[in-house]
mmCIF file of C-alpha atoms in Angstrom:
data_model
loop_
_atom_site.group_PDB
_atom_site.id
_atom_site.type_symbol
_atom_site.label_atom_id
_atom_site.label_comp_id
_atom_site.label_asym_id
_atom_site.label_seq_id
_atom_site.Cartn_x
_atom_site.Cartn_y
_atom_site.Cartn_z
ATOM 1 C CA MET A 29 -3.203 8.443 -66.853
ATOM 2 C CA SER A 30 -6.341 7.135 -68.529
ATOM 3 C CA ARG A 31 -6.696 7.681 -72.212
ATOM 4 C CA ALA A 32 -9.263 10.345 -73.289
ATOM 5 C CA LEU A 33 -12.133 9.166 -75.453
ATOM 6 C CA ARG A 34 -11.915 10.096 -79.120
ATOM 7 C CA PRO A 35 -14.777 12.164 -80.541
ATOM 8 C CA ASP A 36 -15.410 9.441 -83.123
ATOM 9 C CA ALA A 37 -15.367 6.605 -80.556
ATOM 10 C CA ARG A 38 -17.770 3.779 -81.292
ATOM 11 C CA PRO A 39 -20.727 3.297 -78.940
ATOM 12 C CA GLN A 40 -19.223 0.123 -77.465
ATOM 13 C CA GLU A 41 -16.074 1.967 -76.531
ATOM 14 C CA ALA A 42 -17.968 4.928 -75.126
ATOM 15 C CA ARG A 43 -20.012 2.672 -72.873
ATOM 16 C CA GLY A 44 -17.133 0.562 -71.671
ATOM 17 C CA ALA A 45 -16.203 -3.068 -72.231
ATOM 18 C CA GLY A 46 -19.127 -5.440 -72.511
ATOM 19 C CA ALA A 47 -21.742 -2.682 -72.825
ATOM 20 C CA ARG A 48 -24.752 -3.315 -75.071
ATOM 21 C CA PRO A 49 -25.345 -0.802 -77.943
ATOM 22 C CA GLN A 50 -28.718 0.788 -78.375
ATOM 23 C CA GLY A 51 -31.173 -1.520 -80.101
ATOM 24 C CA TRP A 52 -29.194 -4.629 -79.139
ATOM 25 C CA ALA A 53 -31.171 -7.832 -78.700
ATOM 26 C CA PRO A 54 -29.989 -11.317 -77.700
ATOM 27 C CA ALA A 55 -29.726 -13.885 -80.459
ATOM 28 C CA CYS A 56 -31.743 -16.364 -78.351
ATOM 29 C CA PRO A 57 -34.064 -16.083 -75.337
ATOM 30 C CA PRO A 58 -32.374 -15.999 -71.937
ATOM 31 C CA VAL A 59 -32.116 -19.342 -70.156
ATOM 32 C CA GLN A 60 -34.776 -19.722 -67.479
ATOM 33 C CA PRO A 61 -33.521 -20.761 -64.030
ATOM 34 C CA THR A 62 -34.050 -24.422 -63.171
ATOM 35 C CA PRO A 63 -36.831 -24.820 -60.604
ATOM 36 C CA ALA A 64 -35.545 -25.868 -57.190
ATOM 37 C CA ARG A 65 -36.005 -29.560 -56.499
ATOM 38 C CA ALA A 66 -38.056 -30.637 -53.526
ATOM 39 C CA PRO A 67 -35.766 -31.899 -50.764
ATOM 40 C CA GLN A 68 -35.442 -35.664 -50.785
ATOM 41 C CA GLN A 69 -36.513 -37.601 -47.714
ATOM 42 C CA VAL A 70 -33.671 -39.085 -45.716
ATOM 43 C CA ILE A 71 -34.288 -42.796 -45.199
ATOM 44 C CA THR A 72 -33.189 -43.789 -41.705
ATOM 45 C CA VAL A 73 -34.726 -47.277 -41.447
ATOM 46 C CA ALA A 74 -34.385 -49.720 -44.345
ATOM 47 C CA ALA A 75 -35.303 -53.404 -44.329
ATOM 48 C CA VAL A 76 -35.002 -55.512 -47.474
ATOM 49 C CA GLY A 77 -36.346 -59.034 -47.963
ATOM 50 C CA LEU A 78 -36.546 -59.995 -44.295
ATOM 51 C CA HIS A 79 -37.307 -63.629 -43.542
ATOM 52 C CA ARG A 80 -37.487 -65.103 -40.054
ATOM 53 C CA SER A 81 -38.270 -68.722 -39.351
ATOM 54 C CA PHE A 82 -38.251 -70.725 -36.125
ATOM 55 C CA ARG A 83 -37.730 -74.434 -35.626
ATOM 56 C CA LEU A 84 -40.567 -76.322 -34.005
ATOM 57 C CA PRO A 85 -39.365 -78.257 -30.939
ATOM 58 C CA GLY A 86 -39.775 -82.008 -31.140
ATOM 59 C CA ARG A 87 -40.377 -81.988 -34.893
ATOM 60 C CA ARG A 88 -37.176 -82.652 -36.801
ATOM 61 C CA GLY A 89 -36.673 -80.170 -39.612
ATOM 62 C CA ALA A 90 -40.067 -78.531 -39.144
ATOM 63 C CA GLU A 91 -40.120 -74.733 -39.132
ATOM 64 C CA VAL A 92 -42.669 -71.970 -38.849
ATOM 65 C CA SER A 93 -42.233 -68.756 -40.822
ATOM 66 C CA ALA A 94 -42.814 -65.482 -38.950
ATOM 67 C CA LEU A 95 -41.578 -63.124 -41.688
ATOM 68 C CA ALA A 96 -41.825 -63.846 -45.401
ATOM 69 C CA GLY A 97 -39.785 -61.327 -47.370
ATOM 70 C CA VAL A 98 -40.682 -58.030 -45.699
ATOM 71 C CA SER A 99 -39.240 -54.779 -47.059
ATOM 72 C CA LEU A 100 -39.849 -51.248 -45.827
ATOM 73 C CA HIS A 101 -38.180 -47.840 -45.866
ATOM 74 C CA LEU A 102 -38.946 -45.193 -43.253
ATOM 75 C CA PRO A 103 -37.808 -41.562 -43.453
ATOM 76 C CA ALA A 104 -36.629 -39.248 -40.725
ATOM 77 C CA ALA A 105 -39.251 -37.145 -38.935
ATOM 78 C CA SER A 106 -41.956 -39.784 -39.339
ATOM 79 C CA LEU A 107 -44.351 -41.757 -37.140
ATOM 80 C CA THR A 108 -45.361 -45.129 -38.584
ATOM 81 C CA ALA A 109 -47.771 -47.639 -37.057
ATOM 82 C CA LEU A 110 -47.490 -51.369 -37.701
ATOM 83 C CA VAL A 111 -50.799 -53.198 -37.239
ATOM 84 C CA GLY A 112 -52.313 -56.608 -37.844
ATOM 85 C CA ALA A 113 -53.972 -59.541 -36.142
ATOM 86 C CA SER A 114 -52.138 -61.445 -33.409
ATOM 87 C CA GLY A 115 -49.475 -63.701 -34.871
ATOM 88 C CA CYS A 116 -49.082 -61.741 -38.109
ATOM 89 C CA GLY A 117 -45.382 -61.058 -37.429
ATOM 90 C CA LYS A 118 -45.387 -57.380 -36.482
ATOM 91 C CA THR A 119 -43.465 -57.740 -33.201
ATOM 92 C CA THR A 120 -40.971 -60.093 -34.864
ATOM 93 C CA LEU A 121 -40.467 -57.512 -37.609
ATOM 94 C CA LEU A 122 -39.863 -54.724 -35.101
ATOM 95 C CA GLN A 123 -37.373 -56.868 -33.171
ATOM 96 C CA CYS A 124 -35.464 -57.819 -36.329
ATOM 97 C CA ILE A 125 -35.271 -54.208 -37.484
ATOM 98 C CA ALA A 126 -34.199 -53.019 -34.025
ATOM 99 C CA GLY A 127 -31.485 -55.674 -33.778
ATOM 100 C CA LEU A 128 -33.095 -57.478 -30.844
ATOM 101 C CA ASP A 129 -33.455 -60.550 -33.066
ATOM 102 C CA ARG A 130 -31.565 -61.694 -36.154
ATOM 103 C CA PRO A 131 -33.461 -62.291 -39.398
ATOM 104 C CA THR A 132 -32.923 -65.660 -41.050
ATOM 105 C CA SER A 133 -32.161 -63.778 -44.265
ATOM 106 C CA GLY A 134 -32.453 -60.262 -45.629
ATOM 107 C CA SER A 135 -30.789 -57.041 -44.537
ATOM 108 C CA VAL A 136 -31.419 -54.112 -42.203
ATOM 109 C CA SER A 137 -29.773 -50.690 -42.292
ATOM 110 C CA LEU A 138 -30.280 -47.983 -39.681
ATOM 111 C CA LEU A 139 -28.978 -44.490 -40.407
ATOM 112 C CA GLY A 140 -27.187 -45.954 -43.417
ATOM 113 C CA ARG A 141 -25.308 -48.528 -41.326
ATOM 114 C CA PRO A 142 -25.743 -52.252 -42.129
ATOM 115 C CA THR A 143 -26.821 -53.226 -38.619
ATOM 116 C CA SER A 144 -27.921 -56.748 -39.563
ATOM 117 C CA ARG A 145 -24.258 -57.552 -40.291
ATOM 118 C CA MET A 146 -22.843 -56.027 -37.101
ATOM 119 C CA ARG A 147 -21.362 -58.126 -34.330
ATOM 120 C CA ALA A 148 -23.312 -58.179 -31.077
ATOM 121 C CA GLY A 149 -21.032 -55.729 -29.268
ATOM 122 C CA ALA A 150 -20.987 -53.190 -32.077
ATOM 123 C CA LEU A 151 -24.752 -53.480 -32.475
ATOM 124 C CA ALA A 152 -25.334 -52.897 -28.755
ATOM 125 C CA ALA A 153 -23.101 -49.819 -28.864
ATOM 126 C CA PHE A 154 -24.946 -48.521 -31.934
ATOM 127 C CA ARG A 155 -28.322 -48.951 -30.243
ATOM 128 C CA ALA A 156 -27.119 -47.180 -27.110
ATOM 129 C CA GLN A 157 -25.983 -44.258 -29.242
ATOM 130 C CA HIS A 158 -28.878 -43.907 -31.677
ATOM 131 C CA VAL A 159 -31.944 -45.949 -30.677
ATOM 132 C CA GLY A 160 -34.640 -45.595 -28.017
ATOM 133 C CA PHE A 161 -37.232 -48.155 -26.918
ATOM 134 C CA VAL A 162 -40.681 -47.949 -25.347
ATOM 135 C CA PHE A 163 -42.372 -51.253 -24.511
ATOM 136 C CA GLN A 164 -45.675 -52.252 -22.983
ATOM 137 C CA ASP A 165 -43.994 -53.259 -19.717
ATOM 138 C CA ASP A 166 -41.852 -50.049 -19.613
ATOM 139 C CA ASN A 167 -38.548 -51.957 -19.053
ATOM 140 C CA LEU A 168 -37.436 -49.800 -16.131
ATOM 141 C CA VAL A 169 -34.639 -50.928 -13.827
ATOM 142 C CA THR A 170 -36.528 -51.686 -10.627
ATOM 143 C CA SER A 171 -33.675 -50.665 -8.319
ATOM 144 C CA LEU A 172 -33.282 -47.219 -9.907
ATOM 145 C CA SER A 173 -35.360 -44.106 -9.305
ATOM 146 C CA ALA A 174 -37.272 -42.389 -12.092
ATOM 147 C CA TRP A 175 -34.419 -39.878 -12.349
ATOM 148 C CA ASP A 176 -31.753 -42.563 -12.644
ATOM 149 C CA ASN A 177 -33.793 -44.560 -15.165
ATOM 150 C CA VAL A 178 -33.972 -41.477 -17.382
ATOM 151 C CA ALA A 179 -30.220 -40.948 -16.946
ATOM 152 C CA LEU A 180 -29.368 -44.571 -17.806
ATOM 153 C CA PRO A 181 -29.006 -44.279 -21.630
ATOM 154 C CA GLY A 182 -26.417 -41.526 -21.206
ATOM 155 C CA ARG A 183 -24.393 -43.731 -18.887
ATOM 156 C CA LEU A 184 -24.580 -46.655 -21.291
ATOM 157 C CA ARG A 185 -23.245 -44.531 -24.137
ATOM 158 C CA ARG A 186 -20.602 -43.034 -21.803
ATOM 159 C CA ARG A 187 -21.930 -39.536 -22.389
ATOM 160 C CA PRO A 188 -23.845 -38.671 -19.224
ATOM 161 C CA LEU A 189 -26.917 -36.506 -19.656
ATOM 162 C CA GLY A 190 -26.947 -33.126 -17.968
ATOM 163 C CA ARG A 191 -29.152 -32.523 -14.962
ATOM 164 C CA ASP A 192 -31.138 -29.985 -16.967
ATOM 165 C CA GLN A 193 -31.857 -32.559 -19.691
ATOM 166 C CA ILE A 194 -33.125 -35.096 -17.171
ATOM 167 C CA GLY A 195 -35.117 -32.571 -15.179
ATOM 168 C CA GLN A 196 -36.746 -31.053 -18.252
ATOM 169 C CA ALA A 197 -37.705 -34.475 -19.618
ATOM 170 C CA LEU A 198 -39.388 -35.441 -16.344
ATOM 171 C CA GLU A 199 -41.112 -32.070 -16.231
ATOM 172 C CA ARG A 200 -42.472 -32.530 -19.764
ATOM 173 C CA VAL A 201 -44.162 -35.785 -18.754
ATOM 174 C CA GLY A 202 -45.407 -34.353 -15.455
ATOM 175 C CA LEU A 203 -43.200 -36.369 -13.111
ATOM 176 C CA THR A 204 -41.049 -33.749 -11.405
ATOM 177 C CA ALA A 205 -42.491 -34.686 -8.011
ATOM 178 C CA GLN A 206 -41.841 -38.404 -8.623
ATOM 179 C CA ALA A 207 -38.212 -37.999 -9.708
ATOM 180 C CA ARG A 208 -36.874 -39.975 -6.732
ATOM 181 C CA HIS A 209 -39.594 -42.628 -6.703
ATOM 182 C CA LEU A 210 -38.733 -46.236 -7.488
ATOM 183 C CA PRO A 211 -40.812 -48.038 -10.129
ATOM 184 C CA HIS A 212 -42.842 -49.983 -7.554
ATOM 185 C CA GLN A 213 -43.896 -46.659 -6.005
ATOM 186 C CA MET A 214 -45.474 -45.458 -9.269
ATOM 187 C CA SER A 215 -48.572 -46.409 -11.251
ATOM 188 C CA GLY A 216 -48.385 -48.135 -14.621
ATOM 189 C CA GLY A 217 -49.077 -44.868 -16.400
ATOM 190 C CA GLU A 218 -46.344 -43.092 -14.442
ATOM 191 C CA ARG A 219 -43.828 -45.830 -15.232
ATOM 192 C CA GLN A 220 -44.633 -45.551 -18.927
ATOM 193 C CA ARG A 221 -44.121 -41.792 -18.690
ATOM 194 C CA VAL A 222 -40.672 -42.455 -17.220
ATOM 195 C CA ALA A 223 -39.918 -44.583 -20.294
ATOM 196 C CA ILE A 224 -41.045 -41.698 -22.513
ATOM 197 C CA ALA A 225 -38.950 -39.224 -20.509
ATOM 198 C CA ARG A 226 -35.949 -41.491 -21.045
ATOM 199 C CA VAL A 227 -36.458 -41.156 -24.813
ATOM 200 C CA LEU A 228 -37.078 -37.406 -24.631
ATOM 201 C CA ALA A 229 -33.897 -36.807 -22.636
ATOM 202 C CA SER A 230 -31.589 -38.958 -24.757
ATOM 203 C CA ALA A 231 -33.074 -37.710 -28.083
ATOM 204 C CA PRO A 232 -32.344 -40.850 -30.164
ATOM 205 C CA ASP A 233 -32.512 -40.834 -33.945
ATOM 206 C CA ILE A 234 -34.876 -43.830 -34.028
ATOM 207 C CA VAL A 235 -37.553 -44.968 -31.558
ATOM 208 C CA PHE A 236 -39.101 -48.443 -31.531
ATOM 209 C CA ALA A 237 -42.309 -48.894 -29.544
ATOM 210 C CA ASP A 238 -44.097 -52.216 -28.974
ATOM 211 C CA GLU A 239 -47.695 -51.870 -27.718
ATOM 212 C CA PRO A 240 -46.805 -48.719 -25.733
ATOM 213 C CA THR A 241 -50.426 -47.878 -24.854
ATOM 214 C CA ALA A 242 -51.844 -51.378 -24.325
ATOM 215 C CA ALA A 243 -51.741 -51.293 -20.508
ATOM 216 C CA LEU A 244 -52.729 -47.634 -20.097
ATOM 217 C CA ASP A 245 -55.994 -45.812 -19.542
ATOM 218 C CA VAL A 246 -57.303 -43.580 -22.315
ATOM 219 C CA GLY A 247 -55.804 -40.374 -20.918
ATOM 220 C CA SER A 248 -52.342 -41.842 -20.336
ATOM 221 C CA GLY A 249 -52.363 -43.519 -23.744
ATOM 222 C CA ASP A 250 -53.298 -40.264 -25.439
ATOM 223 C CA ALA A 251 -50.401 -38.510 -23.694
ATOM 224 C CA VAL A 252 -47.943 -41.183 -24.859
ATOM 225 C CA LEU A 253 -49.106 -40.791 -28.461
ATOM 226 C CA HIS A 254 -48.780 -37.015 -28.183
ATOM 227 C CA TRP A 255 -45.148 -37.386 -27.126
ATOM 228 C CA PHE A 256 -44.478 -39.749 -30.020
ATOM 229 C CA GLU A 257 -45.854 -37.082 -32.354
ATOM 230 C CA GLU A 258 -43.523 -34.532 -30.763
ATOM 231 C CA ILE A 259 -40.522 -36.851 -31.052
ATOM 232 C CA ALA A 260 -41.222 -37.445 -34.756
ATOM 233 C CA ALA A 261 -41.756 -33.723 -35.357
ATOM 234 C CA GLY A 262 -38.313 -33.171 -33.850
ATOM 235 C CA GLY A 263 -36.710 -35.284 -36.601
ATOM 236 C CA ALA A 264 -36.696 -38.830 -35.209
ATOM 237 C CA THR A 265 -38.098 -41.923 -36.903
ATOM 238 C CA VAL A 266 -40.746 -43.643 -34.757
ATOM 239 C CA LEU A 267 -42.005 -47.168 -35.534
ATOM 240 C CA MET A 268 -44.869 -48.303 -33.302
ATOM 241 C CA VAL A 269 -46.492 -51.743 -33.110
ATOM 242 C CA THR A 270 -50.073 -51.613 -31.858
ATOM 243 C CA HIS A 271 -53.388 -53.483 -31.842
ATOM 244 C CA ASP A 272 -55.276 -50.243 -31.207
ATOM 245 C CA ALA A 273 -56.783 -48.762 -34.379
ATOM 246 C CA ALA A 274 -57.259 -45.373 -32.705
ATOM 247 C CA ALA A 275 -53.599 -45.298 -31.672
ATOM 248 C CA ALA A 276 -52.470 -46.388 -35.140
ATOM 249 C CA ALA A 277 -54.545 -43.639 -36.733
ATOM 250 C CA ARG A 278 -52.413 -41.053 -34.925
ATOM 251 C CA ALA A 279 -49.467 -42.093 -37.116
ATOM 252 C CA GLN A 280 -48.650 -40.475 -40.440
ATOM 253 C CA GLN A 281 -48.729 -43.847 -42.163
ATOM 254 C CA VAL A 282 -50.084 -47.257 -41.187
ATOM 255 C CA LEU A 283 -48.642 -50.545 -42.465
ATOM 256 C CA VAL A 284 -50.889 -53.616 -42.244
ATOM 257 C CA MET A 285 -49.330 -57.061 -41.791
ATOM 258 C CA GLU A 286 -50.779 -60.507 -42.360
ATOM 259 C CA GLY A 287 -49.052 -63.855 -42.700
ATOM 260 C CA GLY A 288 -45.579 -62.433 -42.172
ATOM 261 C CA ARG A 289 -45.957 -59.836 -44.928
ATOM 262 C CA ILE A 290 -46.894 -56.184 -45.245
ATOM 263 C CA VAL A 291 -50.027 -56.460 -47.355
ATOM 264 C CA THR A 292 -51.158 -52.841 -47.547
ATOM 265 C CA GLY A 293 -50.471 -49.335 -46.320
ATOM 266 C CA LEU A 294 -52.627 -46.290 -45.724
ATOM 267 C CA GLU A 295 -52.435 -42.795 -44.339
ATOM 268 C CA GLY A 296 -53.265 -42.261 -40.695
ATOM 269 C CA GLY A 297 -56.151 -40.202 -39.402
ATOM 270 C CA ASP A 298 -59.107 -42.592 -39.624
ATOM 271 C CA PRO A 299 -59.413 -45.388 -37.006
ATOM 272 C CA GLN A 300 -62.283 -46.998 -38.931
ATOM 273 C CA ALA A 301 -60.162 -47.201 -42.072
ATOM 274 C CA VAL A 302 -57.377 -48.855 -40.063
ATOM 275 C CA SER A 303 -59.792 -51.411 -38.581
ATOM 276 C CA ALA A 304 -61.250 -52.133 -42.017
ATOM 277 C CA ALA A 305 -57.767 -52.643 -43.493
ATOM 278 C CA VAL A 306 -56.795 -55.109 -40.754
ATOM 279 C CA LEU A 307 -60.074 -57.012 -41.123
ATOM 280 C CA GLY A 308 -59.749 -57.038 -44.897
ATOM 281 C CA ALA A 309 -56.217 -58.439 -44.681
ATOM 282 C CA ARG A 310 -57.428 -61.175 -42.344
ATOM 283 C CA ARG A 311 -60.344 -62.087 -44.583
ATOM 284 C CA GLY A 312 -58.090 -62.132 -47.610
ATOM 285 C CA ARG A 313 -55.909 -64.731 -45.978
ATOM 286 C CA THR A 314 -58.728 -66.987 -44.828
ATOM 287 C CA ALA A 315 -60.755 -66.708 -48.045
#
């Protein structure tokens, strides 16, 4: 049985344990809650101090440098364009980051994995699992239909894509009617759309694109860039090499290369600003 309160009980006792008496005030102001921190960007592509040199045939000991200490860090859910004059090293940089070529020195990490130190077999398996490619020449298997080309990455990673995934990807790029066509039965724009559908269906974490709009008409090129924007909005990291200032301006950020280095960066959105940055980098080198 609970004990009855005494008539002379003190206020604290009458109010229960921990109660505050009338007129009570804290000895110091209450602690204000710490403001929530902005979420940190997740870096999915990291290159540090990349050098790549090639020996010149017929000239003992002579080398040409394609990359001269390039570093970059790209977050998830981003679309980045890499621009510069011909021979500046942008395709070499993309290939070294993607693991299609080995840097002479420096390191590359994709999704936190040190891919530049992986053996060839492990690197190929990693790419099949996490990386998608879109090239100027579409890289389709000529003996496979559009449907089977889209399905190919799933087979390579030994996790076949569902029919719905393949069908929906082809539908998104407007190729449902061409699903059984072979590459030679399609136009260049249609073949490039198959390459995009392959990326859409397999949903890789990282997409590397080398001049993906160079051989396309304006309408087809615009569609390809729209899909890259969608892929990045879905959480993937997209790195695109291009000579086209208008295409580069569709990216969130633009990195300008010259002489094997990234010399400047700017936000996307303005093709004229991209062109001016490329021209300025070129003039700076020849001055």
